[in-house]
CSV table of C-alpha atoms in Angstrom, one decimal:
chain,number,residue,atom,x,y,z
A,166,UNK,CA,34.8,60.6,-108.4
A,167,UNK,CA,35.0,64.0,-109.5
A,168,UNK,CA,37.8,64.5,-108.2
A,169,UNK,CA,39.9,62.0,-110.0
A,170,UNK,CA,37.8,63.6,-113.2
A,171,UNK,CA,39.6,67.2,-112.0
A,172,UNK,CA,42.8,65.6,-111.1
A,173,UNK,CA,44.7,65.8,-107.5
A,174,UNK,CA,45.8,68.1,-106.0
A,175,UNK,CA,49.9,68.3,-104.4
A,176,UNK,CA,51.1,71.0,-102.4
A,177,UNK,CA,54.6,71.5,-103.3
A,178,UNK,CA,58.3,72.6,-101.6
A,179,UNK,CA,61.6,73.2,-102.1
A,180,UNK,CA,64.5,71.2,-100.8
A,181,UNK,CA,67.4,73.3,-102.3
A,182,UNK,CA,66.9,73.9,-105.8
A,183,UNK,CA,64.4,71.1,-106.1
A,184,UNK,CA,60.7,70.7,-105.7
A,185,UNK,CA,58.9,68.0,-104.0
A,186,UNK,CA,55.2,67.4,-103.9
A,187,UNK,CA,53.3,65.8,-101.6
A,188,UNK,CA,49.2,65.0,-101.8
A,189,UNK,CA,47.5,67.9,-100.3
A,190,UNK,CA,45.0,65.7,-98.7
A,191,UNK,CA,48.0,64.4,-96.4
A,192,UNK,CA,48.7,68.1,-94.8
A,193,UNK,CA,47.0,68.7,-92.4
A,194,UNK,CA,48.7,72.0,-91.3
A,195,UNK,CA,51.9,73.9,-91.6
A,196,UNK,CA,53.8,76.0,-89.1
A,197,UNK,CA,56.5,78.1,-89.1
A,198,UNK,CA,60.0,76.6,-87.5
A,199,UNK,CA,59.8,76.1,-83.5
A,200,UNK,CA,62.4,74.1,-82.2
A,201,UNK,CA,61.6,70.7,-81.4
A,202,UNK,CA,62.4,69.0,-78.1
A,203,UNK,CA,65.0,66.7,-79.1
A,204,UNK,CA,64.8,62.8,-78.3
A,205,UNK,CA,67.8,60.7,-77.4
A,206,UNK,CA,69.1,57.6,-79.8
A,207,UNK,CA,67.5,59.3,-82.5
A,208,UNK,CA,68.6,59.2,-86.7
A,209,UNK,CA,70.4,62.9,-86.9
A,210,UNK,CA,67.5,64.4,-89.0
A,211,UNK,CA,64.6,63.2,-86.6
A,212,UNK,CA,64.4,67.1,-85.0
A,213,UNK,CA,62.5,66.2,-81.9
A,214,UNK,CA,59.0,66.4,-81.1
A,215,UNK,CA,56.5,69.6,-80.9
A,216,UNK,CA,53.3,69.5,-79.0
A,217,UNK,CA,50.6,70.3,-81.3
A,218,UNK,CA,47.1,70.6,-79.5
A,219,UNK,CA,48.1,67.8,-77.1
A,220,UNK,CA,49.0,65.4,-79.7
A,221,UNK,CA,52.8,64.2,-79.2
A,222,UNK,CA,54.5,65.0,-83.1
A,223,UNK,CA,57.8,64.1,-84.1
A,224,UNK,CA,59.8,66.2,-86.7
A,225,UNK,CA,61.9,65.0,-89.5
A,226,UNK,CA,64.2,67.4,-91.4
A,227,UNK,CA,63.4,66.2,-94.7
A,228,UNK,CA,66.5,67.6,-96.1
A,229,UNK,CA,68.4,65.6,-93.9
A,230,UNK,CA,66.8,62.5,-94.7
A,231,UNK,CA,67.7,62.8,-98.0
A,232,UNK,CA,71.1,63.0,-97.6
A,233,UNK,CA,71.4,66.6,-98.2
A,234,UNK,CA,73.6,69.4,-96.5
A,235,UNK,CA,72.2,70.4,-93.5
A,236,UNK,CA,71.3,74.4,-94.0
A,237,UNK,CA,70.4,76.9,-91.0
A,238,UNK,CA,66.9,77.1,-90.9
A,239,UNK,CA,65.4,80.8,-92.2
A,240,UNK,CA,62.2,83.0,-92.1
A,241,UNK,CA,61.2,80.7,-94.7
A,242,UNK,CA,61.7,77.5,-93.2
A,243,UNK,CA,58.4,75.3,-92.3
A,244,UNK,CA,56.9,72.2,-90.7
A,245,UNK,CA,54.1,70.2,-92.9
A,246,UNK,CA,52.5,68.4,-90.8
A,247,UNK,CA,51.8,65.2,-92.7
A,248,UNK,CA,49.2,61.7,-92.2
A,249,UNK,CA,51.3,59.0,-92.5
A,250,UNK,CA,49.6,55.3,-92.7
A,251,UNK,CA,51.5,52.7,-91.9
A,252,UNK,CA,49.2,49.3,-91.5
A,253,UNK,CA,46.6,50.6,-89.3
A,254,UNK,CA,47.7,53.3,-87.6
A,255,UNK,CA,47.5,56.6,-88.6
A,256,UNK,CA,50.2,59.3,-86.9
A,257,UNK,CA,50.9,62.9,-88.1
A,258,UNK,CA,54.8,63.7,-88.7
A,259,UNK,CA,56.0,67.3,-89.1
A,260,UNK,CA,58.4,67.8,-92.5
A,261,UNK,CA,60.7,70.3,-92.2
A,262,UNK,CA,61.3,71.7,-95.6
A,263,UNK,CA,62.9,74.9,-97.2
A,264,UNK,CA,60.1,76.6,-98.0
A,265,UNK,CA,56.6,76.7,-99.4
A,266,UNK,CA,56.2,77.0,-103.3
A,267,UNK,CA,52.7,76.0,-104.7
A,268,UNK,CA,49.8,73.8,-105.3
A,269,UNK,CA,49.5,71.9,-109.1
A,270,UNK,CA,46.9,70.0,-109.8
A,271,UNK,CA,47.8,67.1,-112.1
A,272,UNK,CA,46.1,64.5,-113.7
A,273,UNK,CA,47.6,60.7,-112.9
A,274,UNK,CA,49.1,60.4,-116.5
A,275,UNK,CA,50.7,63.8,-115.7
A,276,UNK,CA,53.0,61.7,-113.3
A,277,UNK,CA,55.5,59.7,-114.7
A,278,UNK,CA,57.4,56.7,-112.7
A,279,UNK,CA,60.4,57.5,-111.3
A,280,UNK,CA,63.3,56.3,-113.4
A,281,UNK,CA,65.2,52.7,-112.0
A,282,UNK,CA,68.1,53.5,-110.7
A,283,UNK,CA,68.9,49.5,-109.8
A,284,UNK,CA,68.9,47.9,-106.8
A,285,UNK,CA,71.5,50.1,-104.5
A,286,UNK,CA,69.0,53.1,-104.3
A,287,UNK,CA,65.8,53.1,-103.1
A,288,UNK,CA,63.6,54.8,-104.8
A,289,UNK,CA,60.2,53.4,-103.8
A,290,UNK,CA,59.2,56.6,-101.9
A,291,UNK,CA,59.4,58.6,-105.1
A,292,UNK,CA,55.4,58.3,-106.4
A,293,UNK,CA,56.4,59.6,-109.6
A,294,UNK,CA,57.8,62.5,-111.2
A,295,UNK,CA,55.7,65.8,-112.6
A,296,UNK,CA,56.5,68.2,-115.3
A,297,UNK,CA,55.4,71.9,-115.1
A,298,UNK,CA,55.7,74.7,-116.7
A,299,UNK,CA,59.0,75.4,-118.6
A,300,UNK,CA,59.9,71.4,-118.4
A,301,UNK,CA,60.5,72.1,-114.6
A,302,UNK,CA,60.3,68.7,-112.6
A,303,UNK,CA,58.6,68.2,-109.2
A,304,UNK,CA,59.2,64.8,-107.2
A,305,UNK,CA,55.8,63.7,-106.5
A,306,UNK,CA,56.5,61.9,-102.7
A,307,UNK,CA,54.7,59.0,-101.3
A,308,UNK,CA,54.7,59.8,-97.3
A,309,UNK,CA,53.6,56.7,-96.5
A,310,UNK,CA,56.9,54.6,-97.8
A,311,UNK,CA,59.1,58.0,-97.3
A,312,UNK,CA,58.4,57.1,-93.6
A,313,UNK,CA,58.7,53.9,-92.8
A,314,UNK,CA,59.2,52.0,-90.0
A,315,UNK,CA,62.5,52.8,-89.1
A,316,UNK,CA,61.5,56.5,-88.7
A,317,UNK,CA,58.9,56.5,-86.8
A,318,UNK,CA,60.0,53.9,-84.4
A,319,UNK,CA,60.9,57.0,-82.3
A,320,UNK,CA,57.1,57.9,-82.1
A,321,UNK,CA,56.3,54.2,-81.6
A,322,UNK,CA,56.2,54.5,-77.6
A,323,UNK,CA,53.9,57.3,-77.3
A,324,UNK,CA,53.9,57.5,-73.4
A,325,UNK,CA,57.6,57.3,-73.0
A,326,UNK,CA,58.2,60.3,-75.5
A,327,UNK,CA,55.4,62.3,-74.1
A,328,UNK,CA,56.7,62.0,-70.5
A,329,UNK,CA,59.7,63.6,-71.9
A,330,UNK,CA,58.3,66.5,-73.4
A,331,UNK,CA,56.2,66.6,-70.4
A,332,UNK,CA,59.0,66.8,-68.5
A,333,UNK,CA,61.2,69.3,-70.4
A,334,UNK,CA,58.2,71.9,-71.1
A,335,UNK,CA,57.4,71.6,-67.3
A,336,UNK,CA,60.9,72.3,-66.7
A,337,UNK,CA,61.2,74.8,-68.9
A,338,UNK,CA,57.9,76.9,-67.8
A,339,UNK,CA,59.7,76.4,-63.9
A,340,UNK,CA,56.7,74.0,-62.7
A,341,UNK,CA,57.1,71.1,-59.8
A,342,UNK,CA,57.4,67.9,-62.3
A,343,UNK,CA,56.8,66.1,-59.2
């Protein structure tokens, strides 16, 4: 457990002027911006899906998840691509956050719970909260219960949402779909 000895490891972002960590052993990549093919009946900040490698990905603007002003996306702008368990299955997401800031390493009493805020906002997707340097807080993210059911559903039917994008990037590259 030498690890745990040395701490963990969170790669962090900014959403606005705030900065959100997530565990570093969840990324498993990140990308620059490239629009997503959007899916019908979808919550507003569910992007679309990307192809990556031949695995079928759906993108979640994180901002808009949060509630947060939509903002045009920048040169800055990038997708963490993100392991999300939930029960047994194991799916990668794509965040779509501001922009990159850094890795901290903290140590679990580093991370403080996140403060109750009663039982009208739901806060259980908040893993704890982190100080750095000059008292500056980062909101340490649990991915697992940030994306729940109810977001993924849209990745849920993995044929049907691949036949789409099948469809749309066969379309797009002007090949016979039938």
């Amino acid at each position: 457990m030498q690890a745990a000895a040395d701490g963990e490891q969170y790669l962090t972002f900014t959403l606005g002027d705030e900065e959100y960590g997530v565990d570093i052993l969840r990324v498993q990549e990140i990308k620059g911006w490239q629009k997503a093919t959007p899916i019908p009946n979808t919550p507003h900040y569910v992007k679309g899906v990307i192809n990556l490698r031949g695995t079928i990905v759906p993108v979640i603007d994180l901002r808009e998840r949060f509630g947060m002003q939509a903002q045009e996306y920048s040169k800055f702008t990038v997708v963490v691509m993100v392991r999300v368990v939930c029960g047994e299955r194991d799916r990668i997401i794509g965040l779509v956050v501001d922009a990159l800031s850094e890795v901290y390493t903290f140590q679990s009493e580093q991370i403080r719970p996140a403060p109750d805020f009663g039982a009208h906002i739901r806060t259980d997707f908040i893993r704890g909260l982190a100080t750095v340097e000059d008292n500056k807080m980062v909101i340490v993210l649990d991915v697992d219960e940030l994306l729940s059911d109810e977001d993924l559903a849209v990745a849920d039917d993995h044929s049907q949402v691949a036949d789409v994008v099948r469809s749309v990037t066969q379309d797009s590259e002007g090949n016979d779909n039938g």
